[in-house]
Structures are given as structure tokens and as C-alpha cells.
mmCIF file of C-alpha atoms in Angstrom:
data_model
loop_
_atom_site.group_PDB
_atom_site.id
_atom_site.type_symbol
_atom_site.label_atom_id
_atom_site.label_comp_id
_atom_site.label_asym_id
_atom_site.label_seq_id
_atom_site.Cartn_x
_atom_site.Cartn_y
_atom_site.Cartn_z
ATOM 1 C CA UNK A 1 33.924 -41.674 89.284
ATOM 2 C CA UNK A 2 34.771 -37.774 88.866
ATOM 3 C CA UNK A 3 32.644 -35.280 88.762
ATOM 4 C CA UNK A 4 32.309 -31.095 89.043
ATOM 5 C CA UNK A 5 30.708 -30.698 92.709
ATOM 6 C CA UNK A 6 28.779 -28.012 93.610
ATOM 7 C CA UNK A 7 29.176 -27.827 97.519
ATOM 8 C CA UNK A 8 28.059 -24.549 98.554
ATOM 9 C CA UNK A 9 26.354 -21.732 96.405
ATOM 10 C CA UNK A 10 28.979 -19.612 95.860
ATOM 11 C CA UNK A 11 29.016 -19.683 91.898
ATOM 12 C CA UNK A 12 31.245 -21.104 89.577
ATOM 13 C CA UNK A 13 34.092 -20.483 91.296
ATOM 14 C CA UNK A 14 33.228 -22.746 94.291
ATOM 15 C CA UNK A 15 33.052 -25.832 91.654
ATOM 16 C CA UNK A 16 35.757 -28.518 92.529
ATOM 17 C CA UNK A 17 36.430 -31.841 90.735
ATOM 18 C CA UNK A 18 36.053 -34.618 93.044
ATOM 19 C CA UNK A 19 35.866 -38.122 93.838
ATOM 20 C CA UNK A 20 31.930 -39.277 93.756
ATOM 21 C CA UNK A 21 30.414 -42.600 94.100
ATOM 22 C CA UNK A 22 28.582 -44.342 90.566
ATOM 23 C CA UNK A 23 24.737 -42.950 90.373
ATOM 24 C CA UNK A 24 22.886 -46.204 90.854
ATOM 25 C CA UNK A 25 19.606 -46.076 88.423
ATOM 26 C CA UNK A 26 16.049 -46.369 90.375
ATOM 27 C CA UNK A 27 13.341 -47.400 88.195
ATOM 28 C CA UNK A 28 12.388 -45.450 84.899
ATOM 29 C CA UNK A 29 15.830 -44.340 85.021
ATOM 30 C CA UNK A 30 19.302 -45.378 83.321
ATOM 31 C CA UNK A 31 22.912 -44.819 84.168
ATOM 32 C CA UNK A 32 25.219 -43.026 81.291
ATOM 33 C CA UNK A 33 28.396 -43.518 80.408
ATOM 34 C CA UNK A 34 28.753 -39.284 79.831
ATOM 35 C CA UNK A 35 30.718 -38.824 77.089
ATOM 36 C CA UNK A 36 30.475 -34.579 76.231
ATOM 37 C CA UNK A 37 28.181 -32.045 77.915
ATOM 38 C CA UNK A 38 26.937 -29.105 76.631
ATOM 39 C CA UNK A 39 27.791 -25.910 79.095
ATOM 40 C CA UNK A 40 24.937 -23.273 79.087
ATOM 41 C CA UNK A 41 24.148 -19.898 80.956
ATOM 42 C CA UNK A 42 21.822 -21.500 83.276
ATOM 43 C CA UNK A 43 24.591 -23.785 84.740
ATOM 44 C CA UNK A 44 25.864 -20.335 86.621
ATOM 45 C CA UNK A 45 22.741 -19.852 87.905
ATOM 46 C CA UNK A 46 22.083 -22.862 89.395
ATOM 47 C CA UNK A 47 25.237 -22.969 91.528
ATOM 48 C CA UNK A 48 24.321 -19.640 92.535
ATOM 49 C CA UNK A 49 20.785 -20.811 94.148
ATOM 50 C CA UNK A 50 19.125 -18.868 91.378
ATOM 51 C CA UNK A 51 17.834 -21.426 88.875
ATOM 52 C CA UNK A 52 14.050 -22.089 89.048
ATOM 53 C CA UNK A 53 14.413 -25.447 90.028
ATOM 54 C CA UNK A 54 17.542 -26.093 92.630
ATOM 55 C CA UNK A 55 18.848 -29.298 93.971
ATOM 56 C CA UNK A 56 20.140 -30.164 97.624
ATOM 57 C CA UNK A 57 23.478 -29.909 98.272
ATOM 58 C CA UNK A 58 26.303 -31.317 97.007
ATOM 59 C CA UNK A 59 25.224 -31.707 93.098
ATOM 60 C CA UNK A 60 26.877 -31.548 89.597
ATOM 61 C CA UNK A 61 25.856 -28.707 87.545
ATOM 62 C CA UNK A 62 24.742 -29.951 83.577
ATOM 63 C CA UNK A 63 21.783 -29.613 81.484
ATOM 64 C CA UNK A 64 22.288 -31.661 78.683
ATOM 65 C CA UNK A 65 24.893 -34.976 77.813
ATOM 66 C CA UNK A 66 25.717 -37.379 75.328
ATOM 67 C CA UNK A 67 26.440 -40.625 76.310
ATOM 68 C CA UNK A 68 26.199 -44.785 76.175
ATOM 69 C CA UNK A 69 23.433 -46.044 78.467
ATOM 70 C CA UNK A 70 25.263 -48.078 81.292
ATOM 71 C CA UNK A 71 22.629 -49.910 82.859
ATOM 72 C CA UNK A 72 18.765 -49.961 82.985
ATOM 73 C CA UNK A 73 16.335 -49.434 85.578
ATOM 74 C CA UNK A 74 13.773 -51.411 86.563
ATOM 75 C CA UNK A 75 10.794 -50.659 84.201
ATOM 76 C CA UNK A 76 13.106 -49.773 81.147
ATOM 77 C CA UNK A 77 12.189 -51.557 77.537
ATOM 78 C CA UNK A 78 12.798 -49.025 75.113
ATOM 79 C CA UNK A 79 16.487 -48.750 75.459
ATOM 80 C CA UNK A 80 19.642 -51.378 75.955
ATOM 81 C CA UNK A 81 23.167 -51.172 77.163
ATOM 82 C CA UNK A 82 25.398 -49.426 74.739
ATOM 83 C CA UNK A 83 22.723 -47.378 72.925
ATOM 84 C CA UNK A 84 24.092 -43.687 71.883
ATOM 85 C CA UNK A 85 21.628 -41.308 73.321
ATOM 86 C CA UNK A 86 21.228 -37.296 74.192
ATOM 87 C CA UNK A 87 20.086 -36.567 77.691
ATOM 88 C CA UNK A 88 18.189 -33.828 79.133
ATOM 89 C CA UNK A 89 19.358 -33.924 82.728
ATOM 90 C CA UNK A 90 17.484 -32.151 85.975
ATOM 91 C CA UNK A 91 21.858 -31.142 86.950
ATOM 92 C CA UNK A 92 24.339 -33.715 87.368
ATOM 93 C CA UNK A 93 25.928 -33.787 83.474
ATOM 94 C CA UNK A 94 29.746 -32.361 84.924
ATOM 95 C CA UNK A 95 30.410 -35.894 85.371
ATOM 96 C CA UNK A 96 31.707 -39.164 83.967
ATOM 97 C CA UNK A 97 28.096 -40.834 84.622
ATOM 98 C CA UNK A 98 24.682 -39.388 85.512
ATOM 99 C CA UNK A 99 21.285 -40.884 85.989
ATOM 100 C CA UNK A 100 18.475 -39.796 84.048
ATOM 101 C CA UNK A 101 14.843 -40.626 83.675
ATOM 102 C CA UNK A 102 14.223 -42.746 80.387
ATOM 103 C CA UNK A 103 11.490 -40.438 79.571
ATOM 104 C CA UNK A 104 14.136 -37.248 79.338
ATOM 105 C CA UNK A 105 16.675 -39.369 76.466
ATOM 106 C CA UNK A 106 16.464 -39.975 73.225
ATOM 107 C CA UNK A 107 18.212 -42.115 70.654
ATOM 108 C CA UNK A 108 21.032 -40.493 68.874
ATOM 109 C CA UNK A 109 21.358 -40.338 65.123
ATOM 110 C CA UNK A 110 24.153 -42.984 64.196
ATOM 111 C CA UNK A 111 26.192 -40.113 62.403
ATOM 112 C CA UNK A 112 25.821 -37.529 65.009
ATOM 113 C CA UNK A 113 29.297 -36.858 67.027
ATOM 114 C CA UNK A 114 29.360 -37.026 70.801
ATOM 115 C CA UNK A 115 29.824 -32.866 71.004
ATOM 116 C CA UNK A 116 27.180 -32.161 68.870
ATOM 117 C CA UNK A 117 24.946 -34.736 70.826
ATOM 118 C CA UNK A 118 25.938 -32.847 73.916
ATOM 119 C CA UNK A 119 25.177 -29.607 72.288
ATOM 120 C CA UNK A 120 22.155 -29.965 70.882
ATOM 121 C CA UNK A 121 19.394 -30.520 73.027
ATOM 122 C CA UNK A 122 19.202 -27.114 74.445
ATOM 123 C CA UNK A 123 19.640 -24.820 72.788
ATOM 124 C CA UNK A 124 17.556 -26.123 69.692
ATOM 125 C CA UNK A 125 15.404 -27.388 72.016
ATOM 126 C CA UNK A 126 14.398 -23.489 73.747
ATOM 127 C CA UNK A 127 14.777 -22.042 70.332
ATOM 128 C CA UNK A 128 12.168 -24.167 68.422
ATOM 129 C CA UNK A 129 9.732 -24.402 70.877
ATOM 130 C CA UNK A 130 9.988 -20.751 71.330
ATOM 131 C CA UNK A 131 9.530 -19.939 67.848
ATOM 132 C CA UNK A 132 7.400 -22.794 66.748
ATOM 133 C CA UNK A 133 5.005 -23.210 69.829
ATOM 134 C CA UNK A 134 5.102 -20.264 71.699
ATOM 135 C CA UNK A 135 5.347 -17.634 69.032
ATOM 136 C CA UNK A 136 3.983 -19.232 66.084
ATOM 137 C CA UNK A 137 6.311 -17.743 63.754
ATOM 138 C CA UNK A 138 5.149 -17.615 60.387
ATOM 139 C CA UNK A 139 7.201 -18.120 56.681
ATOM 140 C CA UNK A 140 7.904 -14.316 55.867
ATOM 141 C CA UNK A 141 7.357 -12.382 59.370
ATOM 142 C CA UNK A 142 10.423 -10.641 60.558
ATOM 143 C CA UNK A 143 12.201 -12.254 63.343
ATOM 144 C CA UNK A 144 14.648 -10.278 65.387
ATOM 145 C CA UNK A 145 16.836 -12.420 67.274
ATOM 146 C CA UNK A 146 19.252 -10.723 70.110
ATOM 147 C CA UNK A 147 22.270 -12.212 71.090
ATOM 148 C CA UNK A 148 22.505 -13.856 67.987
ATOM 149 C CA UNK A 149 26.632 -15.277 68.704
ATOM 150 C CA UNK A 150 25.640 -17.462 71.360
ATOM 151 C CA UNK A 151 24.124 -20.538 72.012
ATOM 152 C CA UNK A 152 20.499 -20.140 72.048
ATOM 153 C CA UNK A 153 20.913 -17.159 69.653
ATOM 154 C CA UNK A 154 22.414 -18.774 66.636
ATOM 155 C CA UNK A 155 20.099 -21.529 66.885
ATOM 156 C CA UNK A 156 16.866 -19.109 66.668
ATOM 157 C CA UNK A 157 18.752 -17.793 63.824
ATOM 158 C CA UNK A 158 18.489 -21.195 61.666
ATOM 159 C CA UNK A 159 15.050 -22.170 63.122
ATOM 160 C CA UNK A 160 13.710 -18.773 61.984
ATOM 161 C CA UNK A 161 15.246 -19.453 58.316
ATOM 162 C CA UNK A 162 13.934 -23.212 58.473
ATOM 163 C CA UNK A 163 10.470 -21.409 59.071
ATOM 164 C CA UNK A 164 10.701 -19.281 56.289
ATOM 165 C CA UNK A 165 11.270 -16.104 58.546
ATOM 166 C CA UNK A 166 13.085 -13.096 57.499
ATOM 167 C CA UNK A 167 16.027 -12.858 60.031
ATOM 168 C CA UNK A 168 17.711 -9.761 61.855
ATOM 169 C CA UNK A 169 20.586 -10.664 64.378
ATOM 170 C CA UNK A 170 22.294 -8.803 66.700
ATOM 171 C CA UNK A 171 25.006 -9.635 68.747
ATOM 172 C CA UNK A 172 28.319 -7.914 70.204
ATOM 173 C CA UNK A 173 30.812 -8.339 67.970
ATOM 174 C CA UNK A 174 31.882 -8.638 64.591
ATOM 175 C CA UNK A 175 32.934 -11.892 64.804
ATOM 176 C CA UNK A 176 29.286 -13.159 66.335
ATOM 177 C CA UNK A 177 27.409 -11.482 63.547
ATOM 178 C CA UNK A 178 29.350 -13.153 60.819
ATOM 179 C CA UNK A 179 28.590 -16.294 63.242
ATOM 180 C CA UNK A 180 25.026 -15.586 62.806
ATOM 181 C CA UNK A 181 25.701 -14.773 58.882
ATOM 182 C CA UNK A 182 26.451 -18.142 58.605
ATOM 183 C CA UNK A 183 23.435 -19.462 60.175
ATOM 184 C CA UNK A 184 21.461 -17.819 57.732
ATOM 185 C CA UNK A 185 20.323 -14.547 58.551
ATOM 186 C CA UNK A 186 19.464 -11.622 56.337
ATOM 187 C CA UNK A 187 20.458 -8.728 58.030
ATOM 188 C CA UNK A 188 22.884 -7.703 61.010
ATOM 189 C CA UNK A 189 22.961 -5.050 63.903
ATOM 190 C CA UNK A 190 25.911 -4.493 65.948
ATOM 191 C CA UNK A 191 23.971 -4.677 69.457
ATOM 192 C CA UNK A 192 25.738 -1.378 70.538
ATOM 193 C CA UNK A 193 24.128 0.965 67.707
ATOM 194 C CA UNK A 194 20.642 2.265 68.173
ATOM 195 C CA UNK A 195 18.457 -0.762 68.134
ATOM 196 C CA UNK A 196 15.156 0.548 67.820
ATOM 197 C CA UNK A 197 16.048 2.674 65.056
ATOM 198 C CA UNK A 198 17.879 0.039 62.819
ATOM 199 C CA UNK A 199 15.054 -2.372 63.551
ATOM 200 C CA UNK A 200 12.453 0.117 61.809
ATOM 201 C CA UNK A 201 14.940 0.839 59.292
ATOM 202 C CA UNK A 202 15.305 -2.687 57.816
ATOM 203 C CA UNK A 203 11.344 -3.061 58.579
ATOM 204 C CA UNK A 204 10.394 -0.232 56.473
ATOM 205 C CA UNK A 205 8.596 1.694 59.904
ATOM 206 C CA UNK A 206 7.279 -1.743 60.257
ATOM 207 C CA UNK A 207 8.595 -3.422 62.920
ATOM 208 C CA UNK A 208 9.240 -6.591 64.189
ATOM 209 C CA UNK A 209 6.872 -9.121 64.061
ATOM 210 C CA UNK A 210 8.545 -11.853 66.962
ATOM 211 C CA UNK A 211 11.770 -11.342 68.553
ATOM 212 C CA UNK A 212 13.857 -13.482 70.430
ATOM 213 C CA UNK A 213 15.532 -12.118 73.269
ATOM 214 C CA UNK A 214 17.780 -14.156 75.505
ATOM 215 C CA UNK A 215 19.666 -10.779 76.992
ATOM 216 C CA UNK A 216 16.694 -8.654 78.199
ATOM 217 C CA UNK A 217 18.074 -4.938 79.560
ATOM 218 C CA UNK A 218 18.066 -2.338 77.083
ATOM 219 C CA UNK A 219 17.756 -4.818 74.605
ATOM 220 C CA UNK A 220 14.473 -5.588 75.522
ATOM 221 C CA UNK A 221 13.261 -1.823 75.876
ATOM 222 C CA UNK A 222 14.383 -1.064 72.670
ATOM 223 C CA UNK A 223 12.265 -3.862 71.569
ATOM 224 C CA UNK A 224 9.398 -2.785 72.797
ATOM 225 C CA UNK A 225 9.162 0.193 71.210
ATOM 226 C CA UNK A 226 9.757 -1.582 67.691
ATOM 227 C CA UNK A 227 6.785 -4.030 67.606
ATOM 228 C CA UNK A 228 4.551 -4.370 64.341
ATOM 229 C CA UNK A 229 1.198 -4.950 64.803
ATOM 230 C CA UNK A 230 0.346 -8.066 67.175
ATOM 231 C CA UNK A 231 3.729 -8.743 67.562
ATOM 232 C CA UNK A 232 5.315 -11.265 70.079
ATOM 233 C CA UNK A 233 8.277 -11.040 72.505
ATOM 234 C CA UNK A 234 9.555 -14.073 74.059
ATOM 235 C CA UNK A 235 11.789 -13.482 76.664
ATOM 236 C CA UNK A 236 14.638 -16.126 76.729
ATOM 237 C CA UNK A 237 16.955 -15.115 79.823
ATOM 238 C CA UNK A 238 18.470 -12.250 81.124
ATOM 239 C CA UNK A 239 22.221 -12.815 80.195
ATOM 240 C CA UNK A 240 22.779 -8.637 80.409
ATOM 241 C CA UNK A 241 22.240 -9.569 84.063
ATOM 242 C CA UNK A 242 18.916 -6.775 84.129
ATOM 243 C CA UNK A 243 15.070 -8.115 84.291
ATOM 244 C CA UNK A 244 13.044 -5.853 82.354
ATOM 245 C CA UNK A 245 10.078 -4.384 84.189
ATOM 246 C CA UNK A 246 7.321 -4.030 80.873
ATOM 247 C CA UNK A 247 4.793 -1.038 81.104
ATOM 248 C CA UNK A 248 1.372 -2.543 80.112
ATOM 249 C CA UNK A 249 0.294 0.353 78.313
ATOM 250 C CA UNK A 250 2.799 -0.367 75.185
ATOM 251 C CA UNK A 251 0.968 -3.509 74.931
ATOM 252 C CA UNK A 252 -2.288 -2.191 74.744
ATOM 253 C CA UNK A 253 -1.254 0.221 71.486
ATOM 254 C CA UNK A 254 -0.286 -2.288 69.251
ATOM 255 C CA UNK A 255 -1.546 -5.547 70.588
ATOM 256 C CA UNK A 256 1.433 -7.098 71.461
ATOM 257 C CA UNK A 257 2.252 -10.372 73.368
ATOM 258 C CA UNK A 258 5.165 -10.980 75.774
ATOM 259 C CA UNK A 259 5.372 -14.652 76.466
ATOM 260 C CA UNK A 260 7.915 -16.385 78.892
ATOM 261 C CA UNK A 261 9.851 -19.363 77.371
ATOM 262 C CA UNK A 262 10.555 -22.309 80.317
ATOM 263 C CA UNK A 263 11.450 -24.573 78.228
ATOM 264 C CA UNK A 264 12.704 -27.449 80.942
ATOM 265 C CA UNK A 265 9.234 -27.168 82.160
ATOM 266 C CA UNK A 266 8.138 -29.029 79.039
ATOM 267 C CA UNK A 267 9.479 -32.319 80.298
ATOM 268 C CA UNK A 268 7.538 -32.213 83.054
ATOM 269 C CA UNK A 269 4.476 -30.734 82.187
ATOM 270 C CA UNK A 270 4.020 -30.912 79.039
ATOM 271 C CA UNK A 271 6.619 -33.747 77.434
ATOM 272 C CA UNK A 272 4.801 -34.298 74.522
ATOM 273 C CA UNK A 273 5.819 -30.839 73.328
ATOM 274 C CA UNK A 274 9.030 -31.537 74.173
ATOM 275 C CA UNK A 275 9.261 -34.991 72.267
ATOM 276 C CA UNK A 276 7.534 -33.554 69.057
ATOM 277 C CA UNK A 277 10.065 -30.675 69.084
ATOM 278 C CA UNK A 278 12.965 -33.091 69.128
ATOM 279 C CA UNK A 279 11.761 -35.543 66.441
ATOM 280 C CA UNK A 280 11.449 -32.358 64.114
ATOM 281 C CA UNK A 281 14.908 -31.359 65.245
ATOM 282 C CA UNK A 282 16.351 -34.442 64.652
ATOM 283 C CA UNK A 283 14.984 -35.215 60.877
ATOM 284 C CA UNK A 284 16.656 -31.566 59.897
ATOM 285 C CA UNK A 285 19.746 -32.498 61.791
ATOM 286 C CA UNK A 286 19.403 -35.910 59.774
ATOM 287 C CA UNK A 287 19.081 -33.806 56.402
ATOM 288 C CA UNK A 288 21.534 -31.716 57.049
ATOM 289 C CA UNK A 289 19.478 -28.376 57.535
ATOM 290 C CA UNK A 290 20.657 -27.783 61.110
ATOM 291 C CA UNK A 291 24.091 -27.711 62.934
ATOM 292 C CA UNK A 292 25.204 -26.834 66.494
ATOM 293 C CA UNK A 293 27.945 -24.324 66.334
ATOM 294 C CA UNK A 294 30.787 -25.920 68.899
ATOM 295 C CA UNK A 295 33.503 -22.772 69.489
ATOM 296 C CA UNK A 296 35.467 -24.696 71.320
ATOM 297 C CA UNK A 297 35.514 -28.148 73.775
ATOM 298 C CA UNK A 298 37.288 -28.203 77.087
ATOM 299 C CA UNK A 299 38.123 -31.980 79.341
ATOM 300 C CA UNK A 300 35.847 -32.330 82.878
ATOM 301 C CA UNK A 301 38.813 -30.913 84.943
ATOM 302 C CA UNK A 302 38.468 -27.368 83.015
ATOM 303 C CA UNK A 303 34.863 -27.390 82.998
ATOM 304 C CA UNK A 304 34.758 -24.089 84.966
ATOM 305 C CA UNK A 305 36.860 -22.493 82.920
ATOM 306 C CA UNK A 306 34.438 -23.183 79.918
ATOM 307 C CA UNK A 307 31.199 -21.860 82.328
ATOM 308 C CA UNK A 308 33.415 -18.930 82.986
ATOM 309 C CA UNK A 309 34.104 -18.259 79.006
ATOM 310 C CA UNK A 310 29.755 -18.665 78.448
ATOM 311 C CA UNK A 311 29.624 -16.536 81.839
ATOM 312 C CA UNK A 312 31.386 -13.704 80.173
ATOM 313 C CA UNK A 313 29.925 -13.870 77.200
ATOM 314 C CA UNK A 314 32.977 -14.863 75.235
ATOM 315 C CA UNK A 315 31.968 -17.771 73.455
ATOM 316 C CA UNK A 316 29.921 -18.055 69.998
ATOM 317 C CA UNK A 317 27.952 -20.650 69.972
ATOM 318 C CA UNK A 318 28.258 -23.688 72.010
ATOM 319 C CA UNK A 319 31.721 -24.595 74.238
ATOM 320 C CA UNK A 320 30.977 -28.120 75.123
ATOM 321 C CA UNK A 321 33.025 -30.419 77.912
ATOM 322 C CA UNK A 322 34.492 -33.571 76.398
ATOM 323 C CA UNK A 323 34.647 -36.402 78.874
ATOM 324 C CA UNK A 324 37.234 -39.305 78.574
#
């Protein structure tokens, strides 16, 4: 089969296509027939060496797939070849078929496309459990949500309007704030005007009761300094490329919580969270409430030119690989 190979850490750059032997399932796995992958952030990371969790060498790079299950593992009941389903994969989804532990799929909904399988699971996966678990975001708090044109940001955007939230998004461009418009929310900041001021502008001196913040940076200072009372930042990523360092004593004056969001670790630690998020997911996805925004879908031998376009921060949304 083909597959994008990671062979040294050198990036996305040092991705090749190649020639790979079929996965062969072990037991409480199954082998997928990949049919789209979802591209994220992280995938740059991990062919850097920098992801939490790394692989040995050589490895494909992919978080999340659609696909037809090939062939069962010993151990397997609750699936059968040819079942549609969406896979959260450890890496391995740049490929034409990956293994994946029957624990980490789930069945697709019969009218749900093969892109938006693929480009689902993440980034509504991080964003709910973020603002549903972690947070606790409550109907009518104000939810600031930065980088609100890409993929984990427009999906905070319509989970904070399905929890009755009252949205502000920022992102880059014009373009990515009518992106986030769409999604739902109530007000917009272009992310290069003077956050902390526009935040306690539309707050009334307020502030912000939870924001979302997959950029971290300056985004995250100005933040900081824009809390309501027992308010709650959950830090996402660092996609400005700068880890915030937080000073404890603006915590102390107004209560406020800064809580990490590692939302793979959820599969292994806690899966239950994980499942429960999903089957919420799913029935709004089912009713209509909730769409992946797909920018744009690229075949398996451009695959790093689609990690390059998230890399850069081009895309809005999701850019998704399409596998024939």
C-alpha cells in the first residue's frame, strides 16, 4: 500500500510517499480501508519529535480517518467487515490502511460523507470536551474563542452556541471571522486590534468568563488580563509558536483557572469521557446542529502540501486528505 513516511524528524518537509507493507491487525484491533483523513496542527509536531506522545521511526503522521473496516482482530464483536467508521488513530492515518484499536472507532452515521468523517473527530472532539468537561461552560457566560478560522476554533465557536454561550471570535482575517460568523458567533475581533480592550468593551468591563485559546502568545496575555470573576482559560496549543509563561499572582485577584486541554489523553485514561463526548457529537451532527467546515481536500500524494497550508495558518477550517 502507499503511505506518507516519516523517516527522520526533520518536519514536514522530510515526508515522502512510499511503498509500505498492509498493517496486519493484532487483537482488539482492525485494519481500515482509509478513505479521507483529517490534517491537524499536531501532525507538524509530531514529525518534528515534539508531540507528547512520539512513535519509533519510520511512521505515518494522522490523527483522525474515515474508513471501511478491512479485517478484524482477534477479540473483535462489535464491528464487521465493511462497516463505515471514524478513527482516532495514535499516527499512521497518511495512508491507504491503518490499524487501530476497536476501542478508538466508532460507527459512522449512514449520511455522514467520508471528509466530514475524517474531519470530525478532532477537532469537535478537543472543543467539546474543553468546553463541556473541562470548563463547564454555562448557557449565557461569555466565551472568547481565539483563532476562531481554524479547525479547533470554529468548532468551539458552534459548541459554545449549542451551550447557550454568548460567543466572541477572533481570528486573522476577514475572511476567518465571517467563517466564524457563520458558525454562530455574536461578536468579532480582528486578532491584530487591541484584544484586551475590545474584550471589556463587548463585556461591559466584565470580562470573559472561559476562553478558548488554541494560539497562546500575546493572545493569551491579553487574556489574562480580561478575566471576569472565576473565569477559566483553557489552553488549546500554541499555534503562534510562543508558550506563555502565567504569573500566579493574576490568578489569585480574580480567582481564575487555567486548565490544560490533552484531549488524546482521554482515550487512554479516561475513554469514557471520550465516548460520551462523541455520542453527544454525533446526535447534533445527526440533527443537523453541527458541521465540520472542510476549506479544501487534497489526494495522499499532496498531503504535505495540505500540512504545510494548516502549518501556515492558511486554511479555515478543516483541509482534509481524500484517499482513493
Amino acid at each position: 500500500m502507499q503511505a506518507i513516511v516519516c523517516q527522520e524528524l526533520g518536519g514536514p518537509a522530510a515526508l515522502r510517499l512510499s511503498e509500505v507493507p498492509d498493517p496486519c491487525p493484532g487483537a482488539g484491533q482492525v485494519r481500515l480501508r482509509v478513505r479521507a483523513c483529517g490534517i491537524n496542527f499536531a501532525d507538524s509536531l509530531i514529525t518534528r519529535g515534539q508531540y507528547q506522545v512520539q512513535p519509533q521511526l519510520p511512521f505515518s503522521p494522522g490523527f483522525e480517518v474515515a474508513g471501511e473496516v478491512l479485517e478484524l482482530g482477534a477479540g473483535v464483536d462489535e464491528f464487521a467487515q465493511g462497516d463505515r467508521v471514524i478513527a482516532i488513530t495514535p499516527h499512521g492515518g497518511y495512508a491507504e490502511q491503518v490499524v487501530v484499536a476497536a476501542t478508538r472507532c466508532l460507527r459512522m452515521p449512514a449520511a455522514m460523507p467520508w471528509v466530514d468523517g475524517a474531519a470530525f473527530p478532532v477537532v469537535f472532539g478537543t472543543s467539546h470536551v474543553a468546553l463541556a468537561h473541562r470548563a463547564r461552560l454555562r448557557k449565557g457566560e461569555l466565551l472568547v474563542v481565539h483563532g476562531a478560522g481554524g479547525g479547533v476554533g470554529l468548532t468551539a465557536v458552534a459548541i459554545g452556541k449549542q451551550l447557550g454561550a454568548t460567543v466572541i471570535a477572533t481570528a486573522s482575517s476577514r475572511a476567518k471571522l465571517e467563517a466564524a460568523r457563520a458558525q454562530g458567533a455574536d461578536h468579532l475581533i480582528d486578532a491584530s486590534d487591541d484584544l484586551r480592550l475590545r474584550i471589556r468593551e463587548l463585556s461591559n468591563g466584565r470580562g470573559a468568563d472561559v476562553v478558548y485559546d488554541p494560539v497562546g502568545g500575546d493572545s493569551f496575555t491579553a487574556s489574562l488580563r480580561s478575566m471576569a470573576f472565576e473565569g477559566r482559560i483553557l489552553i488549546i496549543g500554541f499555534a503562534s509558536g510562543s508558550v506563555p509563561q502565567v504569573p500566579a499572582n493574576h490568578l489569585l485577584v480574580k480567582n481564575v483557572d487555567v486548565i490544560g486541554v490533552n484531549w488524546p489523553a482521554y482515550a487512554e485514561l479516561h475513554p469514557e469521557v471520550m465516548i460520551g463526548s462523541f455520542r453527544t457529537l454525533v446526535q447534533w451532527y445527526v440533527d443537523g446542529a453541527i458541521r465540520p467546515h472542510v476549506s479544501a481536500t487534497y489526494p495522499l500524494a499532496q498531503a504535505v502540501d495540505a500540512l504545510h497550508e494548516v502549518v501556515g495558518r492558511k486554511s479555515t477550517g478543516k483541509i482534509v486528505i481524500t484517499v482513493d
